[in-house]
Amino acid sequence: NAEYMGVTVQLTVKMSKNHFSNRIRLKQILVTKPDDRTDDQITELFHLTSDIKFFEHFHADEEKHRQLCRVMKLKTYLSRDCVFYQHDPGTEFYIILQGRVAVNIKHINELGLTVEVTACHLNTGDSFGELALIYGAPRSATVLAVEPTELMTIHKSDYDRIVKGVQKRVIDDTIEFFQQLPPLVKLDYEKLMSLATITIPKRFRSGSVIVKPGEEPDNVYFIKSGKCRVLKRMAFRLCDSEDTDFDFDWFTADPTFEDFEQNRVRFQWLEIDTIGPYQWFGDWQILHRSVYDYAVVVQLPMEVLVVDKYDFLSRLERVTLSKFRELALHYPPDKELRRVFFESERWHIYKRDLLSEIVDKKHLRGLSGMQDIVRNEDIMLSPRTMGLRETYKNEVKQIRRTTRRVADNLNHLSPSGIVLNAEQEADEEKRSSLSPAVIASSAQAIKRELTQGRATLKPIQ
């Protein structure tokens, strides 16, 4: 559509012009001597630099960000210009406003020869030079401009006064955290420090959607605290009536084109996993160049460490990336997830019917009566429940062991792995933690649940 494309082109040009004018204004302020900058210029510079990656560290401390805006300067380098050499003393900290630099390290190879290798490239928004300032050590690498590059610089005295304490604590905490992750546990301290310096801490509130299905992966997320749900939108085949025999393979298979044509498909969100501290996600999609096929929604407030995908790929060696590949968070195909769902439903139906028959007995006398009935081996159950009793023998024993909890939470029992409605979610911590049985039974009851749409799952807004 030419008209649509025309609108798109005009919008793109307008955004580019706005971005270009902002960069010009930013540089105009940076070349002004720090002592001559007005409060309005500091405020303007504060807003113009807010979207630069380094300053995300200071979203919770605007005052330090403003202090940096008062002391920062601008330096320009041509392609192949050297910013500093390995073993030089550290005098400045650098933030790349525009351009690209190479980080080169000299070392002695197996033949005893001194060679220089490129450890990584840094791009617009990245920062470097902090290690020599924090630890008072010489420069650990040579940094060269790969193309015309503009750097915002902070002198050591200003860095020590404004940034050093905060950044050192953040880096040390990040390194300590990374050392406990299986793929990084054997990584040497220098490489861990290199990774920690480009890691951005972020916080997410309950209910926040971190990633959505179909999104391209931009980051790897390492969870320090909190909890999130992994949700997937699944397509389920629907049968025409309850009279036909239940075919487990038919229900777990992917819907056909004919199913969609005849409107015999129902979409539901399933909670396929929960992940928490010292777990991570996003690496599988980056390493396999694929999009997300699930959503990640925050359940309990989370603190995460975010590593950009380009930093993840460039700063970690092939051996480390292979370890991430082996341990990456990936889920089985839809057919297998449907199988797990139906098995969970079987256990849910059996548990509900068993407890319903127990509660319906005339001599139920509160909690003590409940315990007496469950202990009574002569309790009369319906033929359907009796037929399942032997199959679920271990599960029945587990119910007996947890009678008190069951009695307190009869209205909150639910199969594991299903996203419940809002009222049930509010009582999530009180629900029974009994594990679902993975066995085949009660086919007609399952079909009735599905046909009547009683196993409704909560959609993501």
Coordinates of C-alpha atoms in Angstrom, one line a residue:
N1 CA 0.0 0.0 0.0
A2 CA 1.8 3.1 -1.2
E3 CA -0.2 5.5 1.0
Y4 CA 0.7 3.5 4.1
M5 CA 4.3 3.2 3.1
G6 CA 4.4 7.0 2.5
V7 CA 3.1 7.6 6.0
T8 CA 5.7 5.3 7.4
V9 CA 8.5 7.0 5.6
Q10 CA 7.4 10.4 6.7
L11 CA 7.2 9.3 10.4
T12 CA 10.7 7.7 10.2
V13 CA 12.2 10.9 8.8
K14 CA 10.6 13.0 11.5
M15 CA 11.9 10.7 14.2
S16 CA 15.4 10.7 12.7
K17 CA 15.4 14.5 12.5
N18 CA 14.3 14.8 16.1
H19 CA 17.0 12.4 17.3
F20 CA 19.6 14.2 15.2
S21 CA 18.6 17.6 16.7
N22 CA 18.8 16.2 20.2
R23 CA 22.3 14.9 19.7
I24 CA 23.4 18.3 18.3
R25 CA 22.0 20.1 21.3
L26 CA 23.5 17.5 23.7
K27 CA 27.0 18.1 22.2
Q28 CA 26.5 21.9 22.3
I29 CA 26.0 21.7 26.1
L30 CA 28.9 19.2 26.6
V31 CA 31.4 21.5 24.9
T32 CA 30.4 24.3 27.3
K33 CA 32.7 24.5 30.3
P34 CA 31.2 22.8 33.4
D35 CA 31.4 25.9 35.5
D36 CA 29.6 27.9 32.8
R37 CA 26.6 25.6 32.5
T38 CA 23.3 26.9 33.7
D39 CA 20.7 25.0 35.8
D40 CA 18.5 24.9 32.7
Q41 CA 21.3 23.4 30.7
I42 CA 21.9 20.8 33.4
T43 CA 18.2 19.9 33.4
E44 CA 18.2 19.7 29.6
L45 CA 21.3 17.5 29.6
F46 CA 19.7 15.3 32.2
H47 CA 16.7 14.6 29.9
L48 CA 18.9 14.2 26.8
T49 CA 21.0 11.5 28.5
S50 CA 18.2 9.6 30.3
D51 CA 17.9 7.0 27.5
I52 CA 21.6 6.2 27.4
K53 CA 22.3 2.8 28.8
F54 CA 24.9 3.9 31.5
F55 CA 22.5 6.3 33.1
E56 CA 19.9 3.6 33.7
H57 CA 21.9 2.9 36.8
F58 CA 20.8 6.2 38.2
H59 CA 17.1 6.1 37.6
A60 CA 16.6 5.8 41.4
D61 CA 19.2 8.6 42.1
E62 CA 18.5 11.6 39.9
E63 CA 20.8 13.8 41.9
K64 CA 23.9 11.8 41.0
H65 CA 22.8 11.9 37.4
R66 CA 22.5 15.7 37.5
Q67 CA 25.9 15.9 39.2
L68 CA 27.4 13.9 36.3
C69 CA 25.7 16.2 33.8
R70 CA 27.5 19.2 35.3
V71 CA 31.0 17.7 35.1
M72 CA 30.9 15.6 31.9
K73 CA 32.9 16.6 28.8
L74 CA 33.0 15.6 25.2
K75 CA 36.0 14.1 23.3
T76 CA 36.1 13.1 19.6
Y77 CA 38.3 10.4 18.0
L78 CA 38.9 9.5 14.4
S79 CA 39.0 5.9 13.2
R80 CA 42.0 4.0 14.5
D81 CA 42.7 6.7 17.1
C82 CA 43.8 5.3 20.5
V83 CA 41.7 6.2 23.5
F84 CA 44.3 4.7 25.9
Y85 CA 46.9 1.9 25.9
Q86 CA 47.1 -1.2 28.1
H87 CA 49.1 -0.5 31.3
D88 CA 48.4 3.3 31.1
P89 CA 47.3 4.8 34.4
G90 CA 43.5 5.4 34.7
T91 CA 42.5 9.1 34.6
E92 CA 39.0 9.1 33.0
F93 CA 35.8 7.2 32.6
Y94 CA 34.1 7.0 29.2
I95 CA 30.6 6.7 27.9
I96 CA 30.1 6.2 24.1
L97 CA 27.8 8.9 22.8
Q98 CA 28.2 7.8 19.2
G99 CA 30.5 5.4 17.4
R100 CA 32.3 2.1 18.2
V101 CA 35.5 1.1 19.9
A102 CA 37.6 -2.1 20.0
V103 CA 39.0 -3.5 23.3
N104 CA 42.3 -5.2 22.6
I105 CA 44.4 -7.2 25.0
K106 CA 48.0 -8.2 24.7
H107 CA 49.0 -11.6 26.1
I108 CA 51.7 -14.2 25.6
N109 CA 50.6 -17.2 23.5
E110 CA 51.7 -20.8 23.7
L111 CA 54.8 -20.1 21.6
G112 CA 56.0 -17.4 24.0
L113 CA 55.1 -14.6 21.5
T114 CA 53.3 -11.4 22.6
V115 CA 50.1 -11.1 20.5
E116 CA 47.2 -8.6 20.7
V117 CA 43.6 -9.9 20.3
T118 CA 40.3 -8.1 20.2
A119 CA 38.3 -9.1 23.3
C120 CA 35.1 -7.3 22.3
H121 CA 33.6 -4.2 20.6
L122 CA 31.7 -1.6 22.4
N123 CA 28.9 0.5 20.8
T124 CA 26.8 3.6 21.4
G125 CA 25.6 3.7 25.0
D126 CA 28.3 1.4 26.4
S127 CA 30.8 2.6 28.9
F128 CA 34.4 1.6 29.8
G129 CA 37.4 2.5 31.9
E130 CA 35.9 2.0 35.3
L131 CA 38.1 -0.9 36.5
A132 CA 41.3 1.1 36.6
L133 CA 39.5 3.9 38.5
I134 CA 37.7 1.6 41.0
Y135 CA 40.7 -0.6 41.9
G136 CA 43.5 1.9 41.2
A137 CA 45.1 -0.5 38.7
P138 CA 46.7 0.2 35.3
R139 CA 44.5 -0.1 32.2
S140 CA 43.9 -3.8 31.5
A141 CA 43.4 -3.3 27.7
T142 CA 44.0 -1.0 24.8
V143 CA 40.9 0.8 23.4
L144 CA 40.9 2.0 19.8
A145 CA 38.2 3.8 17.9
V146 CA 36.9 1.6 15.1
E147 CA 35.1 4.5 13.4
P148 CA 34.7 8.2 14.1
T149 CA 33.6 8.2 17.8
E150 CA 32.4 10.7 20.3
L151 CA 32.9 10.0 24.0
M152 CA 31.5 11.6 27.1
T153 CA 34.2 11.7 29.7
I154 CA 34.3 11.9 33.5
H155 CA 37.5 12.8 35.2
K156 CA 38.8 10.5 37.9
S157 CA 38.3 13.0 40.8
D158 CA 34.6 13.5 39.7
Y159 CA 34.2 9.7 39.2
D160 CA 35.5 9.0 42.7
R161 CA 33.2 11.6 44.2
I162 CA 30.0 10.7 42.4
V163 CA 30.1 7.3 40.9
K164 CA 32.8 5.0 42.4
G165 CA 31.2 3.9 45.6
V166 CA 27.8 3.1 44.0
Q167 CA 29.3 1.4 40.9
K168 CA 31.8 -0.7 43.0
R169 CA 29.1 -2.1 45.2
V170 CA 26.9 -2.9 42.2
I171 CA 29.8 -4.6 40.4
D172 CA 30.9 -6.6 43.4
D173 CA 27.3 -7.7 44.1
T174 CA 26.8 -8.7 40.5
I175 CA 30.0 -10.7 40.4
E176 CA 29.1 -12.5 43.5
F177 CA 25.7 -13.4 42.0
F178 CA 27.2 -14.5 38.7
Q179 CA 29.6 -16.8 40.5
Q180 CA 26.7 -18.9 41.7
L181 CA 25.2 -19.5 38.3
P182 CA 26.2 -22.9 36.8
P183 CA 27.3 -21.6 33.3
L184 CA 29.5 -18.9 34.9
V185 CA 30.8 -20.6 38.0
K186 CA 34.2 -21.4 36.4
L187 CA 34.6 -18.1 34.6
D188 CA 37.7 -16.2 35.7
Y189 CA 37.3 -13.0 37.8
E190 CA 38.4 -10.7 35.0
K191 CA 35.8 -11.9 32.6
L192 CA 33.1 -11.8 35.3
M193 CA 34.0 -8.2 36.0
S194 CA 33.8 -7.4 32.3
L195 CA 30.3 -8.9 32.2
A196 CA 29.3 -7.2 35.5
T197 CA 30.2 -3.7 34.3
I198 CA 27.7 -3.8 31.4
T199 CA 24.9 -5.5 33.4
I200 CA 21.8 -3.3 34.1
P201 CA 19.8 -4.0 37.3
K202 CA 16.0 -3.6 36.9
R203 CA 13.0 -4.0 39.0
F204 CA 9.5 -5.2 37.9
R205 CA 6.3 -5.0 39.8
S206 CA 3.7 -7.8 40.2
G207 CA 1.7 -8.1 37.1
S208 CA 4.3 -6.7 34.8
V209 CA 4.7 -8.5 31.4
I210 CA 8.5 -8.8 30.7
V211 CA 8.2 -10.5 27.4
K212 CA 5.3 -11.5 25.1
P213 CA 4.9 -14.2 22.5
G214 CA 6.3 -13.2 19.1
E215 CA 8.8 -10.7 20.5
E216 CA 12.4 -10.7 19.3
P217 CA 14.9 -11.3 22.2
D218 CA 16.8 -8.2 23.2
N219 CA 18.3 -9.3 26.5
V220 CA 19.1 -12.1 28.9
Y221 CA 17.3 -11.8 32.2
F222 CA 19.0 -13.1 35.4
I223 CA 16.6 -13.2 38.4
K224 CA 18.0 -12.1 41.7
S225 CA 14.8 -12.1 43.7
G226 CA 11.1 -12.5 43.1
K227 CA 9.1 -14.9 41.0
C228 CA 7.5 -15.0 37.6
R229 CA 5.2 -17.2 35.6
V230 CA 5.8 -18.6 32.1
L231 CA 2.5 -18.6 30.2
K232 CA 1.8 -20.1 26.8
R233 CA -1.3 -19.7 24.7
M234 CA -2.4 -23.2 23.6
A235 CA -4.9 -24.4 21.0
F236 CA -7.1 -27.3 22.1
R237 CA -9.3 -29.4 19.9
L238 CA -13.0 -29.6 20.8
C239 CA -15.2 -32.6 20.3
D240 CA -18.7 -32.3 18.9
S241 CA -20.5 -34.1 21.8
E242 CA -19.9 -36.0 25.0
D243 CA -21.2 -39.3 23.5
T244 CA -18.2 -40.2 21.4
D245 CA -15.4 -42.2 23.0
F246 CA -12.5 -40.2 24.5
D247 CA -9.4 -40.4 22.3
F248 CA -6.4 -39.2 24.3
D249 CA -4.1 -38.9 21.2
W250 CA -6.8 -37.0 19.3
F251 CA -7.2 -34.4 22.1
T252 CA -3.4 -33.9 22.5
A253 CA -2.7 -33.6 18.7
D254 CA -2.3 -30.2 17.1
P255 CA -5.6 -28.8 15.7
T256 CA -6.0 -29.4 11.9
F257 CA -7.1 -26.9 9.3
E258 CA -10.5 -28.5 9.3
D259 CA -10.8 -27.9 13.1
F260 CA -10.2 -24.2 12.6
E261 CA -12.7 -24.1 9.7
Q262 CA -15.4 -25.7 11.8
N263 CA -14.7 -23.7 14.9
R264 CA -13.6 -26.8 16.9
V265 CA -10.7 -25.0 18.5
R266 CA -10.4 -23.3 21.8
F267 CA -7.5 -21.1 22.9
Q268 CA -6.3 -21.1 26.5
W269 CA -3.4 -19.7 28.5
L270 CA -1.5 -22.4 30.4
E271 CA 1.1 -21.7 33.2
I272 CA 3.8 -24.0 32.0
D273 CA 6.5 -23.0 34.5
T274 CA 7.4 -20.7 37.4
I275 CA 11.0 -19.4 37.7
G276 CA 12.7 -17.6 40.5
P277 CA 16.1 -16.6 42.0
Y278 CA 19.3 -17.8 40.3
Q279 CA 17.4 -18.7 37.1
W280 CA 17.4 -16.9 33.8
F281 CA 15.7 -16.7 30.5
G282 CA 16.1 -15.2 27.0
D283 CA 19.4 -17.0 26.3
W284 CA 17.7 -19.8 24.3
Q285 CA 16.0 -17.4 22.0
I286 CA 19.2 -15.4 21.4
L287 CA 21.4 -18.5 20.8
H288 CA 18.9 -20.1 18.4
R289 CA 17.8 -16.8 16.8
S290 CA 14.2 -17.4 17.5
V291 CA 11.3 -15.3 18.9
Y292 CA 9.5 -16.0 22.2
D293 CA 6.7 -18.5 22.0
Y294 CA 5.6 -17.7 25.6
A295 CA 5.0 -14.8 27.9
V296 CA 6.8 -14.1 31.2
V297 CA 4.6 -12.3 33.8
V298 CA 5.8 -11.2 37.2
Q299 CA 4.1 -12.9 40.1
L300 CA 6.1 -11.5 43.0
P301 CA 8.1 -8.3 42.7
M302 CA 11.3 -9.0 40.9
E303 CA 14.9 -7.7 40.8
V304 CA 16.7 -8.8 37.7
L305 CA 20.1 -8.3 36.1
V306 CA 19.8 -7.5 32.4
V307 CA 22.5 -8.2 29.8
D308 CA 22.0 -6.9 26.3
K309 CA 22.1 -9.7 23.7
Y310 CA 25.1 -8.2 21.9
D311 CA 27.1 -8.0 25.1
F312 CA 26.0 -11.5 25.9
L313 CA 27.3 -12.8 22.6
S314 CA 30.5 -10.7 22.4
R315 CA 31.8 -10.8 26.0
L316 CA 31.3 -14.5 26.7
E317 CA 33.6 -17.0 25.0
R318 CA 32.3 -19.9 22.9
V319 CA 32.8 -22.5 25.8
T320 CA 30.7 -20.4 28.1
L321 CA 28.0 -19.9 25.5
S322 CA 27.9 -23.6 24.9
K323 CA 27.2 -24.1 28.6
F324 CA 24.3 -21.6 28.3
R325 CA 23.0 -23.6 25.3
E326 CA 23.0 -26.8 27.3
L327 CA 21.2 -25.3 30.3
A328 CA 18.9 -22.9 28.4
L329 CA 15.3 -22.7 29.5
H330 CA 13.3 -24.4 26.8
Y331 CA 9.9 -26.1 26.9
P332 CA 8.5 -29.2 25.2
P333 CA 6.3 -29.0 22.1
D334 CA 2.6 -28.2 22.3
K335 CA 1.5 -31.8 22.1
E336 CA 3.5 -32.7 25.2
L337 CA 2.2 -29.7 27.1
R338 CA -1.4 -30.7 26.2
R339 CA -0.6 -34.2 27.6
V340 CA 0.6 -32.7 30.9
F341 CA -2.5 -30.5 31.1
F342 CA -4.9 -33.4 30.6
E343 CA -3.1 -35.5 33.1
S344 CA -3.3 -32.6 35.6
E345 CA -7.1 -32.4 34.8
R346 CA -7.5 -36.1 35.5
W347 CA -6.0 -35.7 39.0
H348 CA -8.1 -32.6 39.6
I349 CA -11.3 -34.4 38.7
Y350 CA -10.5 -37.4 40.9
K351 CA -9.4 -35.3 43.8
R352 CA -12.5 -33.2 43.6
D353 CA -14.9 -36.1 43.4
L354 CA -13.2 -38.0 46.2
L355 CA -13.3 -35.0 48.6
S356 CA -16.9 -34.2 47.6
E357 CA -18.0 -37.7 48.6
I358 CA -16.2 -37.4 51.9
V359 CA -17.7 -34.1 52.7
D360 CA -21.2 -35.2 51.7
K361 CA -21.3 -37.9 54.4
K362 CA -23.9 -37.2 57.0
H363 CA -21.7 -37.7 60.1
L364 CA -19.2 -34.9 59.1
R365 CA -18.5 -33.0 62.3
G366 CA -16.1 -30.2 61.5
L367 CA -12.4 -30.9 61.2
S368 CA -12.3 -33.8 63.7
G369 CA -15.2 -35.5 61.8
M370 CA -13.3 -35.0 58.6
Q371 CA -10.3 -36.7 60.0
D372 CA -12.4 -39.6 61.3
I373 CA -14.0 -40.1 58.0
V374 CA -10.7 -40.1 56.0
R375 CA -9.2 -42.5 58.5
N376 CA -12.2 -44.8 58.2
E377 CA -11.4 -47.7 55.9
D378 CA -15.1 -48.7 55.5
I379 CA -16.2 -45.4 53.9
M380 CA -18.6 -46.0 51.1
L381 CA -17.5 -44.4 47.8
S382 CA -19.3 -44.4 44.5
P383 CA -18.3 -47.1 41.9
R384 CA -16.5 -44.5 39.8
T385 CA -14.3 -43.3 42.7
M386 CA -13.8 -46.9 43.9
G387 CA -12.6 -47.8 40.5
L388 CA -9.9 -45.2 40.8
R389 CA -9.0 -45.9 44.4
E390 CA -6.4 -48.5 43.7
T391 CA -4.8 -46.5 40.9
Y392 CA -4.6 -43.4 43.1
K393 CA -3.5 -45.3 46.2
N394 CA -0.5 -43.2 46.9
E395 CA -2.4 -40.0 46.3
V396 CA -5.1 -41.1 48.7
K397 CA -2.5 -41.6 51.4
Q398 CA -1.1 -38.2 50.7
I399 CA -4.6 -36.7 51.2
R400 CA -4.8 -38.5 54.5
R401 CA -1.5 -37.1 55.6
T402 CA -2.6 -33.5 54.7
T403 CA -6.2 -33.7 55.9
R404 CA -6.0 -30.5 58.0
R405 CA -4.7 -28.4 55.1
V406 CA -7.3 -29.9 52.8
A407 CA -10.1 -29.2 55.2
D408 CA -9.0 -25.6 55.5
N409 CA -8.7 -25.1 51.7
L410 CA -11.5 -27.2 50.1
N411 CA -12.5 -24.2 48.0
H412 CA -9.0 -23.5 46.7
L413 CA -7.8 -26.9 45.5
S414 CA -6.6 -26.7 41.9
P415 CA -4.4 -28.8 39.5
S416 CA -0.8 -27.8 39.3
G417 CA 0.2 -25.9 36.2
I418 CA -3.0 -24.0 35.4
V419 CA -3.6 -20.3 35.6
L420 CA -6.6 -19.6 37.8
N421 CA -9.1 -16.8 38.0
A422 CA -8.4 -13.7 40.0
E423 CA -10.3 -14.8 43.1
Q424 CA -8.4 -18.1 43.3
E425 CA -5.1 -16.3 42.6
A426 CA -5.6 -14.2 45.7
D427 CA -5.5 -17.4 47.8
E428 CA -2.7 -19.0 45.8
E429 CA -0.4 -19.4 48.8
K430 CA -3.1 -21.3 50.7
R431 CA -3.8 -23.8 48.0
S432 CA -2.8 -27.5 48.3
S433 CA 0.6 -28.3 46.9
L434 CA -0.3 -32.0 46.1
S435 CA 1.4 -33.1 43.0
P436 CA -0.7 -34.2 40.0
A437 CA -0.8 -38.0 39.2
V438 CA 0.3 -38.9 35.7
I439 CA -2.1 -41.8 34.9
A440 CA -5.0 -42.4 32.6
S441 CA -8.6 -42.4 33.9
S442 CA -12.0 -40.9 34.0
A443 CA -12.2 -40.1 30.3
Q444 CA -15.8 -39.1 30.1
A445 CA -15.4 -36.7 33.0
I446 CA -12.5 -35.0 31.3
K447 CA -14.5 -34.6 28.1
R448 CA -17.4 -33.1 30.1
E449 CA -15.1 -30.5 31.7
L450 CA -13.7 -29.5 28.3
T451 CA -17.0 -29.5 26.4
Q452 CA -18.7 -27.3 29.1
G453 CA -15.7 -25.0 29.2
R454 CA -15.3 -25.3 32.9
A455 CA -11.5 -25.4 32.9
T456 CA -11.2 -21.8 31.9
L457 CA -7.8 -20.2 32.0
K458 CA -7.0 -16.6 32.7
P459 CA -6.0 -14.5 29.6
I460 CA -3.1 -12.0 29.7
Q461 CA -4.4 -8.5 29.1

